[in-house]
Coordinates of N, CA and C in Angstrom, one line a residue:
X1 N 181.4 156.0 177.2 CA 182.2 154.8 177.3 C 183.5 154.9 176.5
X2 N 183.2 155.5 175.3 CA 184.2 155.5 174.5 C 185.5 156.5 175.0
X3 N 185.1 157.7 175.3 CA 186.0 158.8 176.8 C 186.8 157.9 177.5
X4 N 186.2 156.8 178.4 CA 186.7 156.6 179.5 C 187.4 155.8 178.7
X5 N 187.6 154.6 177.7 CA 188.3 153.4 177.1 C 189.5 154.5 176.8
X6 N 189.4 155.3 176.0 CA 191.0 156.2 175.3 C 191.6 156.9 176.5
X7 N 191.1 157.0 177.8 CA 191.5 157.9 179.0 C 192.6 156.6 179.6
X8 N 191.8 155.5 179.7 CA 192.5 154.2 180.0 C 193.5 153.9 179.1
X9 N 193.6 154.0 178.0 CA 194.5 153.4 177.1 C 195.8 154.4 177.5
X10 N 196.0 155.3 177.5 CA 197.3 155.6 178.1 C 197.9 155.7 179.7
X11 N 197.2 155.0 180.3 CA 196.9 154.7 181.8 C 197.4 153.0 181.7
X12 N 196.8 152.1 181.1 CA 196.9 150.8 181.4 C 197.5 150.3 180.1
X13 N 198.3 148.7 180.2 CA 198.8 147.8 179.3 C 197.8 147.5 178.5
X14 N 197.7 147.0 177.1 CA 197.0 146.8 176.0 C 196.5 145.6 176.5
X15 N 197.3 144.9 177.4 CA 196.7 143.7 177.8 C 195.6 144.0 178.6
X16 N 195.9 144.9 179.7 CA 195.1 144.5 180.4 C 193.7 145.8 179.9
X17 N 193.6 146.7 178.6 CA 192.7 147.1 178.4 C 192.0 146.1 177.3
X18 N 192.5 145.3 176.6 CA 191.5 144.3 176.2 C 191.1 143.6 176.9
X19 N 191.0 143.0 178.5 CA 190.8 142.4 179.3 C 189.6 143.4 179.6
X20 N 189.5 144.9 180.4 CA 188.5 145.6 181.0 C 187.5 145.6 179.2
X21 N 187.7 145.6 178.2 CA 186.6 145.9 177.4 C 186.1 144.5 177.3
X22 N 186.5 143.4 177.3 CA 186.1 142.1 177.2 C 185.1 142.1 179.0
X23 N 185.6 142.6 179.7 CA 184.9 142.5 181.0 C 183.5 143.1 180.9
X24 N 183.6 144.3 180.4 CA 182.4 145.1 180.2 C 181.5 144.5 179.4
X25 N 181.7 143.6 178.2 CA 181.0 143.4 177.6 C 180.0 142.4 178.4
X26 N 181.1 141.6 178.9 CA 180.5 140.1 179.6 C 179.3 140.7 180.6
X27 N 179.3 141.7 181.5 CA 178.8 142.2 182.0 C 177.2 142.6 181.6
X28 N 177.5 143.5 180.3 CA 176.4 143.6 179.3 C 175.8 142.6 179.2
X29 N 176.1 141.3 178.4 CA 175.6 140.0 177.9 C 174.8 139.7 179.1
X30 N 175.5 139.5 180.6 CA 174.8 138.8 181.6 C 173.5 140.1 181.8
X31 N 173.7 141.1 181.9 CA 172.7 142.2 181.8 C 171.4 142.0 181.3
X32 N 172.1 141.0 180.1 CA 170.6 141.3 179.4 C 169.9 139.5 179.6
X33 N 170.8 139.0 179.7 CA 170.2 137.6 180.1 C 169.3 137.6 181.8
X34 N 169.9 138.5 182.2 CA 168.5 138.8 183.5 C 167.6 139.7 182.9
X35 N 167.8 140.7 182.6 CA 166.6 140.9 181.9 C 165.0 140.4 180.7
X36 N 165.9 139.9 180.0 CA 165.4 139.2 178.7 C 164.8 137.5 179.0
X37 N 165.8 137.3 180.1 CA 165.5 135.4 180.2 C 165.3 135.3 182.1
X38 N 165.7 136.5 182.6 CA 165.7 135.9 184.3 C 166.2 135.0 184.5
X39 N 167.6 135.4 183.7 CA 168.6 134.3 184.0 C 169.8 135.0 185.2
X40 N 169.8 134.3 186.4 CA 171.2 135.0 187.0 C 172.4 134.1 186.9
X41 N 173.4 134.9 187.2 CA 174.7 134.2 187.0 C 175.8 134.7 188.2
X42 N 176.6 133.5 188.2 CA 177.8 133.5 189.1 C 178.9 134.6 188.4
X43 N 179.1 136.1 189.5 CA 180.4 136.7 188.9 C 181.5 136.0 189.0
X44 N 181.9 134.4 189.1 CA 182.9 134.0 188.8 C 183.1 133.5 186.9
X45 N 181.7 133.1 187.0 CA 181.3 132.6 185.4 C 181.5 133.8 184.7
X46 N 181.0 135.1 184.9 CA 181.2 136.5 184.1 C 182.1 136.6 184.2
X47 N 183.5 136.7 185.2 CA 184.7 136.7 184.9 C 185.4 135.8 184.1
X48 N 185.1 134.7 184.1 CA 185.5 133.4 182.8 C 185.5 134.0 181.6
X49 N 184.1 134.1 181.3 CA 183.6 134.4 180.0 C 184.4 135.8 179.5
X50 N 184.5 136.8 180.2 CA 185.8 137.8 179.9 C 186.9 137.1 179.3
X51 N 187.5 136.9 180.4 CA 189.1 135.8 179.6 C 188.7 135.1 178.5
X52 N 187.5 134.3 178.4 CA 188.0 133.0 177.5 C 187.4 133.7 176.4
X53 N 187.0 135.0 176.2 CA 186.4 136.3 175.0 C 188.1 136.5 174.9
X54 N 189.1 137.4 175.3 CA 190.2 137.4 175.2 C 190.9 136.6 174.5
X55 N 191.3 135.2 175.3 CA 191.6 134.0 174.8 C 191.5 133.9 173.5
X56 N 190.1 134.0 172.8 CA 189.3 133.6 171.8 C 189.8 134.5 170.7
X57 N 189.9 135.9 171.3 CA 190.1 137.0 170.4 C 191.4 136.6 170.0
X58 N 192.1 136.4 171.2 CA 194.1 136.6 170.8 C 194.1 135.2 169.7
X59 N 193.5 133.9 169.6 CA 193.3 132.6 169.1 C 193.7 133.4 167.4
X60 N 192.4 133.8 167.4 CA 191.9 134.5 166.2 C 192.6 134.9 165.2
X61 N 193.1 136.2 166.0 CA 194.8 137.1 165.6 C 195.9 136.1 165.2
X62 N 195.6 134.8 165.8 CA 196.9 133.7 165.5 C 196.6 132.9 165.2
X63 N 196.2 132.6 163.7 CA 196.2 131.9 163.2 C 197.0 130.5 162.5
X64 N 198.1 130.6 162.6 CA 198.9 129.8 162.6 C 199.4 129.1 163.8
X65 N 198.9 129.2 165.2 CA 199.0 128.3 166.4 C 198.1 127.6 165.8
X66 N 198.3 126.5 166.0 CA 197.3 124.8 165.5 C 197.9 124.0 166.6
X67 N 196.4 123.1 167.1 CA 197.0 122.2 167.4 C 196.0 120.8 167.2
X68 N 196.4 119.8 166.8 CA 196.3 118.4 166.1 C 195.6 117.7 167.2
X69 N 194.3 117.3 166.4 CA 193.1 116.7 167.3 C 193.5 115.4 167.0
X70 N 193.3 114.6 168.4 CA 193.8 113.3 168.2 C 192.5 112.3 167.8
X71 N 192.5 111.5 166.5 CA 191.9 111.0 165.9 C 191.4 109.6 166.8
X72 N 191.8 109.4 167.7 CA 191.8 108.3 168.5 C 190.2 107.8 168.2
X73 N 188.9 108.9 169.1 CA 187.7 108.6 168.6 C 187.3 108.4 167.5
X74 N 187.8 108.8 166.0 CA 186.7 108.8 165.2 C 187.0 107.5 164.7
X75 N 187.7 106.6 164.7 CA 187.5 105.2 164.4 C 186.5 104.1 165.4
X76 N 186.0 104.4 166.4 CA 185.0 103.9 167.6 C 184.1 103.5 167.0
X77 N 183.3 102.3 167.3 CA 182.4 102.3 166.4 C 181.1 101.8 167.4
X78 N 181.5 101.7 168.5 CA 179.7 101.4 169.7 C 180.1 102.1 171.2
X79 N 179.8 102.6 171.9 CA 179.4 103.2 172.5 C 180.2 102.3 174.0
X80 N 181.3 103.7 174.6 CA 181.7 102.4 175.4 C 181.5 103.0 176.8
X81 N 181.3 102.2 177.9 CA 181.5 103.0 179.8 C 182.3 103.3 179.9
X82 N 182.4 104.3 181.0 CA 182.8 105.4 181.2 C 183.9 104.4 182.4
X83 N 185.0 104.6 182.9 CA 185.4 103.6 184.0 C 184.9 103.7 185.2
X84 N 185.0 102.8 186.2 CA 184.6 102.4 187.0 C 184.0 104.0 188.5
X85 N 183.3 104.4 188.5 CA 183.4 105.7 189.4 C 182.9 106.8 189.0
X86 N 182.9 106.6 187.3 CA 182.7 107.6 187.1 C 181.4 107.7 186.5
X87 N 180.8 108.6 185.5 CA 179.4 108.7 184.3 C 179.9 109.2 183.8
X88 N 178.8 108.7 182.7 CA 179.3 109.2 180.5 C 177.9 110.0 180.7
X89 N 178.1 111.4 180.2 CA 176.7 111.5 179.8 C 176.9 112.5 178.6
X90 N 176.0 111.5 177.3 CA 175.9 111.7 176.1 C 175.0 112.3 175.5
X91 N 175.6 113.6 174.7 CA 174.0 115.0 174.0 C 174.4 114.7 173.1
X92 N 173.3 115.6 172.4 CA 173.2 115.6 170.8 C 171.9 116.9 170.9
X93 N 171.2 117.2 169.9 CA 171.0 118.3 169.3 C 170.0 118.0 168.0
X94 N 168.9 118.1 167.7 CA 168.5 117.8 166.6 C 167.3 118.6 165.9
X95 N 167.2 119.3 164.8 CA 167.0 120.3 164.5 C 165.8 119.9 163.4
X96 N 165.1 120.9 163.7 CA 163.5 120.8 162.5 C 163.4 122.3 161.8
X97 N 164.1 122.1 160.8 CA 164.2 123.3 160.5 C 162.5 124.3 159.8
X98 N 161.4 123.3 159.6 CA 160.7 123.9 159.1 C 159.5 124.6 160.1
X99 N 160.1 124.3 161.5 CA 159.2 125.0 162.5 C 160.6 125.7 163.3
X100 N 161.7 126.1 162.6 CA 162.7 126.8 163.5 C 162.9 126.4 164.8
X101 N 162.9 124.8 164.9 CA 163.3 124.4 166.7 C 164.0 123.4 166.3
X102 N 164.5 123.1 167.6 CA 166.0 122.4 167.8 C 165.4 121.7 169.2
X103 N 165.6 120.7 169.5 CA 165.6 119.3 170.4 C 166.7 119.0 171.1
X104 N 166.8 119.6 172.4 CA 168.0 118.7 172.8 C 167.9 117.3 173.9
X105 N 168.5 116.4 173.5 CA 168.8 114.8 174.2 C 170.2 114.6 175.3
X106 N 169.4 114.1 176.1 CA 170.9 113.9 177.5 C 170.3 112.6 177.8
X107 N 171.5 111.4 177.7 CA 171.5 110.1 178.6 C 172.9 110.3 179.6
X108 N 172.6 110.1 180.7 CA 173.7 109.6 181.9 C 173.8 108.0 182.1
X109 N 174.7 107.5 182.0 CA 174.8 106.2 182.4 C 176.1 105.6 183.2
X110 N 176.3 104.8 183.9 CA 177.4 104.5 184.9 C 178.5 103.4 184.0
X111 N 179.1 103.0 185.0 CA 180.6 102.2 184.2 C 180.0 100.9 183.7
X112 N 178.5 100.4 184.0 CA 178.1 99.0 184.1 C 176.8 99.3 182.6
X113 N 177.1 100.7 182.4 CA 176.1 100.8 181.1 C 174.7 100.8 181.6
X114 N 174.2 101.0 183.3 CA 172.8 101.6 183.1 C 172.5 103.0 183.1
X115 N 171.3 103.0 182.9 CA 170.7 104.2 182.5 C 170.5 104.8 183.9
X116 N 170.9 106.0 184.1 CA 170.5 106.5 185.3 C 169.9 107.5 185.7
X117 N 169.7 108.8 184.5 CA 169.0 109.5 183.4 C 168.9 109.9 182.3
X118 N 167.8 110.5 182.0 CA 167.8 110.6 180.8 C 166.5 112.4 180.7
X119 N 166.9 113.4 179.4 CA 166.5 114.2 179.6 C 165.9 115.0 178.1
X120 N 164.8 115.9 178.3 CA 165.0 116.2 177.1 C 164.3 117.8 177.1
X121 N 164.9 118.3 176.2 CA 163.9 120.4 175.9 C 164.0 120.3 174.7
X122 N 163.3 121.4 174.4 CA 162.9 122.2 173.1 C 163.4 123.5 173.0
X123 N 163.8 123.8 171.9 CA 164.1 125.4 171.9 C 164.2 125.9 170.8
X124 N 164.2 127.0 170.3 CA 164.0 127.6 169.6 C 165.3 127.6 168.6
X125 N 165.4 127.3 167.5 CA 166.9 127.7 166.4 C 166.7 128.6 166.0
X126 N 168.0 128.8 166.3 CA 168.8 130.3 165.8 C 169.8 130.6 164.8
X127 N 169.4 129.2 163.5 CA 169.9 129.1 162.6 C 171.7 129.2 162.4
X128 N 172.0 128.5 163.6 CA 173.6 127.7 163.9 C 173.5 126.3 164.7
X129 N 173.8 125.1 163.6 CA 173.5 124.3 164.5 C 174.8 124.0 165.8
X130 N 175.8 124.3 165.5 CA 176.7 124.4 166.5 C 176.3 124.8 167.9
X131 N 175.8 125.7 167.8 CA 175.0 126.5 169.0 C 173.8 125.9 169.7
X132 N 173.1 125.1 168.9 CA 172.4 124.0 169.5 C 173.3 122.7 170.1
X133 N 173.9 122.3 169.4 CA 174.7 121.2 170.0 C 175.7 121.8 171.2
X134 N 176.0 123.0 171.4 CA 176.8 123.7 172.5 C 175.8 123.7 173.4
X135 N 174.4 124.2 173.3 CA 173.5 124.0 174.5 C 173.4 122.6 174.8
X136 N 173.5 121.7 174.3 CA 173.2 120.2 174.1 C 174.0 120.0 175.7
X137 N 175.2 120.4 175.2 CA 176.5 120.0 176.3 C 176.1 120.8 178.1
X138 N 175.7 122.0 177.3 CA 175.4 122.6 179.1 C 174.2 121.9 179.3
X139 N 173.1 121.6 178.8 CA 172.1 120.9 179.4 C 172.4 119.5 179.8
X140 N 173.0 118.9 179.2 CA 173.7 118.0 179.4 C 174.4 117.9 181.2
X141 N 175.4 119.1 181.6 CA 176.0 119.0 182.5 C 175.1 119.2 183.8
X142 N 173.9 120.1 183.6 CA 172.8 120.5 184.5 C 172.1 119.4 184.6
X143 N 171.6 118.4 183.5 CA 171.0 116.9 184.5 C 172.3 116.4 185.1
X144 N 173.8 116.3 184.6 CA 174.3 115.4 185.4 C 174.0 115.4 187.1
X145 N 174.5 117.0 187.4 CA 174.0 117.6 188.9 C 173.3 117.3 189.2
X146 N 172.2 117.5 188.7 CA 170.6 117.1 189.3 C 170.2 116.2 189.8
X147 N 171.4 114.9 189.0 CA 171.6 113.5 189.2 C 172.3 113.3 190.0
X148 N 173.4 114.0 190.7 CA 174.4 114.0 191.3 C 175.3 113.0 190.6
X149 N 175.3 113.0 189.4 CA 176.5 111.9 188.9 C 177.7 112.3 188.6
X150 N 178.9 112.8 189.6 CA 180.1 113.4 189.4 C 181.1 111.9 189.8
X151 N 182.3 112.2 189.3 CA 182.7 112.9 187.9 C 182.0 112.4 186.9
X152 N 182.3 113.2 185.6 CA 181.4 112.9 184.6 C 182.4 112.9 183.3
X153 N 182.4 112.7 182.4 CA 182.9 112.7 181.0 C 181.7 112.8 179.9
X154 N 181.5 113.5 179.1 CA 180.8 114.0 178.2 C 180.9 114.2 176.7
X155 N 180.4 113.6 176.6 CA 180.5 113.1 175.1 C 179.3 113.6 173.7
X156 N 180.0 114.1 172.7 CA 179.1 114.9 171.9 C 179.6 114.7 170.6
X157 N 178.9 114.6 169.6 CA 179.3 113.9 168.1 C 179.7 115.1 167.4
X158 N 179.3 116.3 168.0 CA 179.9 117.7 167.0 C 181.5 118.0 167.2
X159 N 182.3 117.7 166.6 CA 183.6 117.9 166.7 C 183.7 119.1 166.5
X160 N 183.2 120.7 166.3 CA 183.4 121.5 166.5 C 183.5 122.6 167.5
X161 N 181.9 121.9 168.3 CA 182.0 121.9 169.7 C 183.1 121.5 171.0
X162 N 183.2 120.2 170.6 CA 184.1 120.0 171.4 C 185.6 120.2 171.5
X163 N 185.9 121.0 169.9 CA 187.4 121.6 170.2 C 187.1 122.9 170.4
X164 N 186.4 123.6 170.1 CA 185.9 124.6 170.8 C 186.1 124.8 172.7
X165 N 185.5 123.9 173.2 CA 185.3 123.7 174.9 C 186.9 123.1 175.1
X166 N 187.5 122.3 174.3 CA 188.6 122.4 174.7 C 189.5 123.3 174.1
X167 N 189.3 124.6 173.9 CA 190.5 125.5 173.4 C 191.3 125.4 172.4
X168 N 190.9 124.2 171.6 CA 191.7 123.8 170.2 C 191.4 124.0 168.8
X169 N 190.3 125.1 169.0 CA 190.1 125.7 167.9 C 189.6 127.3 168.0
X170 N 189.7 127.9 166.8 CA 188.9 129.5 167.1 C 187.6 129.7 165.9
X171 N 187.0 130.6 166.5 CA 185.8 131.4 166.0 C 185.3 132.3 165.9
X172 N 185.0 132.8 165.0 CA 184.7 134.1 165.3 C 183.5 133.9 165.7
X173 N 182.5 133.1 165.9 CA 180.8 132.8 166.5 C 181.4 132.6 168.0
X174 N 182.6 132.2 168.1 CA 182.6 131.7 169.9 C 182.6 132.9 170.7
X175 N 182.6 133.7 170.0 CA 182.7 134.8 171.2 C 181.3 134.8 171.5
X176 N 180.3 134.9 170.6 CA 179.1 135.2 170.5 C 178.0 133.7 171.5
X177 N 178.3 132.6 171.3 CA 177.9 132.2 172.3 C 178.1 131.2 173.2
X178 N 177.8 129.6 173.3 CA 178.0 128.9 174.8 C 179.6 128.4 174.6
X179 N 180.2 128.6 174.0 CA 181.7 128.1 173.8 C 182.6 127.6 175.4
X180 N 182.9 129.2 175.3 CA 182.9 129.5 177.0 C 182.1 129.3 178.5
X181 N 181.0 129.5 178.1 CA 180.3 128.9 179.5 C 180.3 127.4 179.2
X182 N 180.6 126.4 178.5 CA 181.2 125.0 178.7 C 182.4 125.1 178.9
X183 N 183.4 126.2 178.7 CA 184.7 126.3 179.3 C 184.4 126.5 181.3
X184 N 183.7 127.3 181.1 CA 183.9 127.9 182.8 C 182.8 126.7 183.7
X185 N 181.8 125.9 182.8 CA 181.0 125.1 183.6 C 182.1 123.9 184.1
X186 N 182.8 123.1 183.1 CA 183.7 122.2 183.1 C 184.8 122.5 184.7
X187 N 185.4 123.9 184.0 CA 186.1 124.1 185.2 C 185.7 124.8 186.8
X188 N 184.4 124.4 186.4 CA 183.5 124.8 188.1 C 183.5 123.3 188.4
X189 N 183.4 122.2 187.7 CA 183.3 120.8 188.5 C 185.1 120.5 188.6
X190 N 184.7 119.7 189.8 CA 185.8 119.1 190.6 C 186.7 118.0 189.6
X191 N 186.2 117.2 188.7 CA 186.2 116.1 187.9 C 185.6 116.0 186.8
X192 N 185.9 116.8 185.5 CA 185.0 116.4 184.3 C 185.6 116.3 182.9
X193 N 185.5 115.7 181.8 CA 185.8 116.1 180.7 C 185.2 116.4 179.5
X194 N 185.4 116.6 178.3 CA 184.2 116.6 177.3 C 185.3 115.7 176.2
X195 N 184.6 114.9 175.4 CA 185.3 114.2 174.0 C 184.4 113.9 173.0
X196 N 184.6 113.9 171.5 CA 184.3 113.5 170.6 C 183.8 112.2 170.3
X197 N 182.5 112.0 170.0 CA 182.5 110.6 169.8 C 181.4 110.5 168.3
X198 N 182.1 109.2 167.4 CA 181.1 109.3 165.9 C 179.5 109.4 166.9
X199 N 178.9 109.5 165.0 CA 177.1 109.7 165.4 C 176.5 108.3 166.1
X200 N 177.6 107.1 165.8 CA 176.9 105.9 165.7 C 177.0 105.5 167.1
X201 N 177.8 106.1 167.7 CA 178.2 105.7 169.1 C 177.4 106.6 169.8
X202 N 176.3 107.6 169.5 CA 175.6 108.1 170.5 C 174.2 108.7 170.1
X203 N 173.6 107.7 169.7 CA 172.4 107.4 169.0 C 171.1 107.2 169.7
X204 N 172.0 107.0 171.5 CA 169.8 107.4 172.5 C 170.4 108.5 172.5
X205 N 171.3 109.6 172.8 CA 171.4 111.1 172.8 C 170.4 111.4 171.8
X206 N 170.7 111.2 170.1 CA 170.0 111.3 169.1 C 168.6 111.3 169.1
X207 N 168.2 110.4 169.8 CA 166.8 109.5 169.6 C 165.7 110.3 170.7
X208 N 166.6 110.8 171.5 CA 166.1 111.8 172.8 C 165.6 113.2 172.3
X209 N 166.9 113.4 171.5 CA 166.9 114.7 170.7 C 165.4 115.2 169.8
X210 N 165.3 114.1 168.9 CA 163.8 113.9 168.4 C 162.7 114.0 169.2
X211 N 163.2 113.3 170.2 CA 161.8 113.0 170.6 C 161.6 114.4 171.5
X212 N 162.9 115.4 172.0 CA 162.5 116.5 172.4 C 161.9 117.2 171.7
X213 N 161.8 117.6 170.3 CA 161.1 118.2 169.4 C 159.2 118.3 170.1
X214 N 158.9 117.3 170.7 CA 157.5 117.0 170.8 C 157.1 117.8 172.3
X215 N 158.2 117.7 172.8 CA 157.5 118.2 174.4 C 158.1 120.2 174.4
X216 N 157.1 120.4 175.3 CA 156.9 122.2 175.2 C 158.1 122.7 176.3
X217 N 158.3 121.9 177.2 CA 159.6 121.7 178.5 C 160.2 121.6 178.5
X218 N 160.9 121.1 179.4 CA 162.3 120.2 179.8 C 161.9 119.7 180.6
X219 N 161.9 118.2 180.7 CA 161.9 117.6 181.6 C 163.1 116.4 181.6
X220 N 163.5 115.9 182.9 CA 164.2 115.2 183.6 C 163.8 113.9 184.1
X221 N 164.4 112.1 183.3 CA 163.6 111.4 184.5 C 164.6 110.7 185.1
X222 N 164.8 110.5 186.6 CA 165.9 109.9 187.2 C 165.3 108.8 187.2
X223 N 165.8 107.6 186.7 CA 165.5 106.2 186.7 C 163.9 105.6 186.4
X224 N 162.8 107.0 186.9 CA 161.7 106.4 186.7 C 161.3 107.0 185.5
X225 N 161.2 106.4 184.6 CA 161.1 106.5 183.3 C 159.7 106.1 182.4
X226 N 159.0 107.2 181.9 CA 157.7 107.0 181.2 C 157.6 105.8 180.2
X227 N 156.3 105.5 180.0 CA 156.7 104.2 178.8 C 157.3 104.3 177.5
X228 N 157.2 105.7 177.2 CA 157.6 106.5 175.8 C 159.1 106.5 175.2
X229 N 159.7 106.7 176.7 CA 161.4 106.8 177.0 C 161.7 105.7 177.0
X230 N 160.8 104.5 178.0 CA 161.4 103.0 178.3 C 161.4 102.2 176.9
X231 N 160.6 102.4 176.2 CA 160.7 102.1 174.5 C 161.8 102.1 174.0
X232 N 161.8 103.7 174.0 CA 162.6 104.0 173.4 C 164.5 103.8 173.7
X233 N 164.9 104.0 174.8 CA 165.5 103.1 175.8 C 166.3 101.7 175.3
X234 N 164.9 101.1 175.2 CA 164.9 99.6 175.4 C 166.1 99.2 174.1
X235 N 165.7 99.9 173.4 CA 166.1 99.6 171.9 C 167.7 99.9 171.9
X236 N 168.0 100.1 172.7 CA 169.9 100.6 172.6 C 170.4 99.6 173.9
X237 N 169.8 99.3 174.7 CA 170.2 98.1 175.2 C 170.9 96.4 175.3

């Protein structure tokens, strides 16, 4: 490999050979996610994930590009609908560190504030909680579907996440994991956004989150809802 990259480097632009080694890699990663998880993926998503590895890299290198997160959310203080047409659906992430698992919580709800689902998994921590709250958001987008509730707006209390997914911040962990595939999920839907919102404003995400801790699954309930959830539910109403 190493042969063919230095045979290329005087053949092709610097650009576009950090492009082919970011490609190969992505390639790898998905390689091993069918292998390892029997996960397949869209070669449009593996092409994404190339660039926005590039992106990320060039970010990196430039450290003095900044750009100013608008503070608008963090003064919010209850939880507001989504406008008329559209769904909020609100994650969170919540972590037990003494059995190394992480909980993730998904509520969907419409412009009139009902509930339309609500979801929850377990998974294993990987000792970053960022990376839990980044799965938070793709599990998140996979019930929206499920629900068919497009467009959607998306909402997550980890502000690193979500400048992350919007390209306003760098990492050196983002290369490493869901950063980008909430870049390339976002821009597979027709209508979507992700924003910042305090803890207090998204607190059945939270409550979901815990209570994922308990179940071995993921499960999904569209409107018909167990007594456990309806409880729990009831209480944010």
């Amino acid at each position: 490999m190493l042969s063919i990259l230095q045979d290329l480097a005087g053949k092709r632009k610097k650009d576009d050979l950090g492009l082919i080694i970011a490609t190969c890699w992505a390639i790898w990663y998905v390689r091993n996610r069918v292998v390892n998880k029997g996960k397949q993926e869209d070669p449009q998503i593996t092409a994404a994930r190339a660039a926005a590895t590039v992106e990320s890299y060039l970010r990196i290198k430039c450290p003095n590009v900044q750009v100013v997160l608008s503070q608008h959310n963090n003064n919010q203080q209850v939880w507001n609908p989504p406008p008329i047409g559209w769904y909020k659906v609100n994650v969170d992430a919540a972590i037990q560190m003494a059995d190394s698992k992480a909980g993730l919580g998904v509520v969907v709800r419409d412009s009139s504030g009902k509930i339309l689902a609500a979801a929850v998994q377990s998974t294993g921590f990987r000792g970053d909680v960022a990376c839990m709250e980044a799965e938070a958001v793709l599990f998140g987008i996979q019930v929206a579907c499920q629900a068919k509730c497009v467009p959607i707006i998306i909402e997550s209390d980890s502000l690193e996440v979500v400048e992350l997914s919007l390209q306003r911040k760098s990492s050196m962990a983002e290369i490493c994991w869901a950063g980008e595939e909430i870049q390339a999920c976002l821009k597979n839907q027709s209508r979507a956004s992700i924003q910042f919102v305090p803890r207090n404003c998204n607190v059945v995400a939270h409550s979901l989150a815990k209570v994922a801790l308990d179940f071995e699954s993921p499960v999904v309930w569209l409107e018909d809802f167990p007594v456990q959830i309806m409880l729990l539910l009831s209480k944010f109403v």
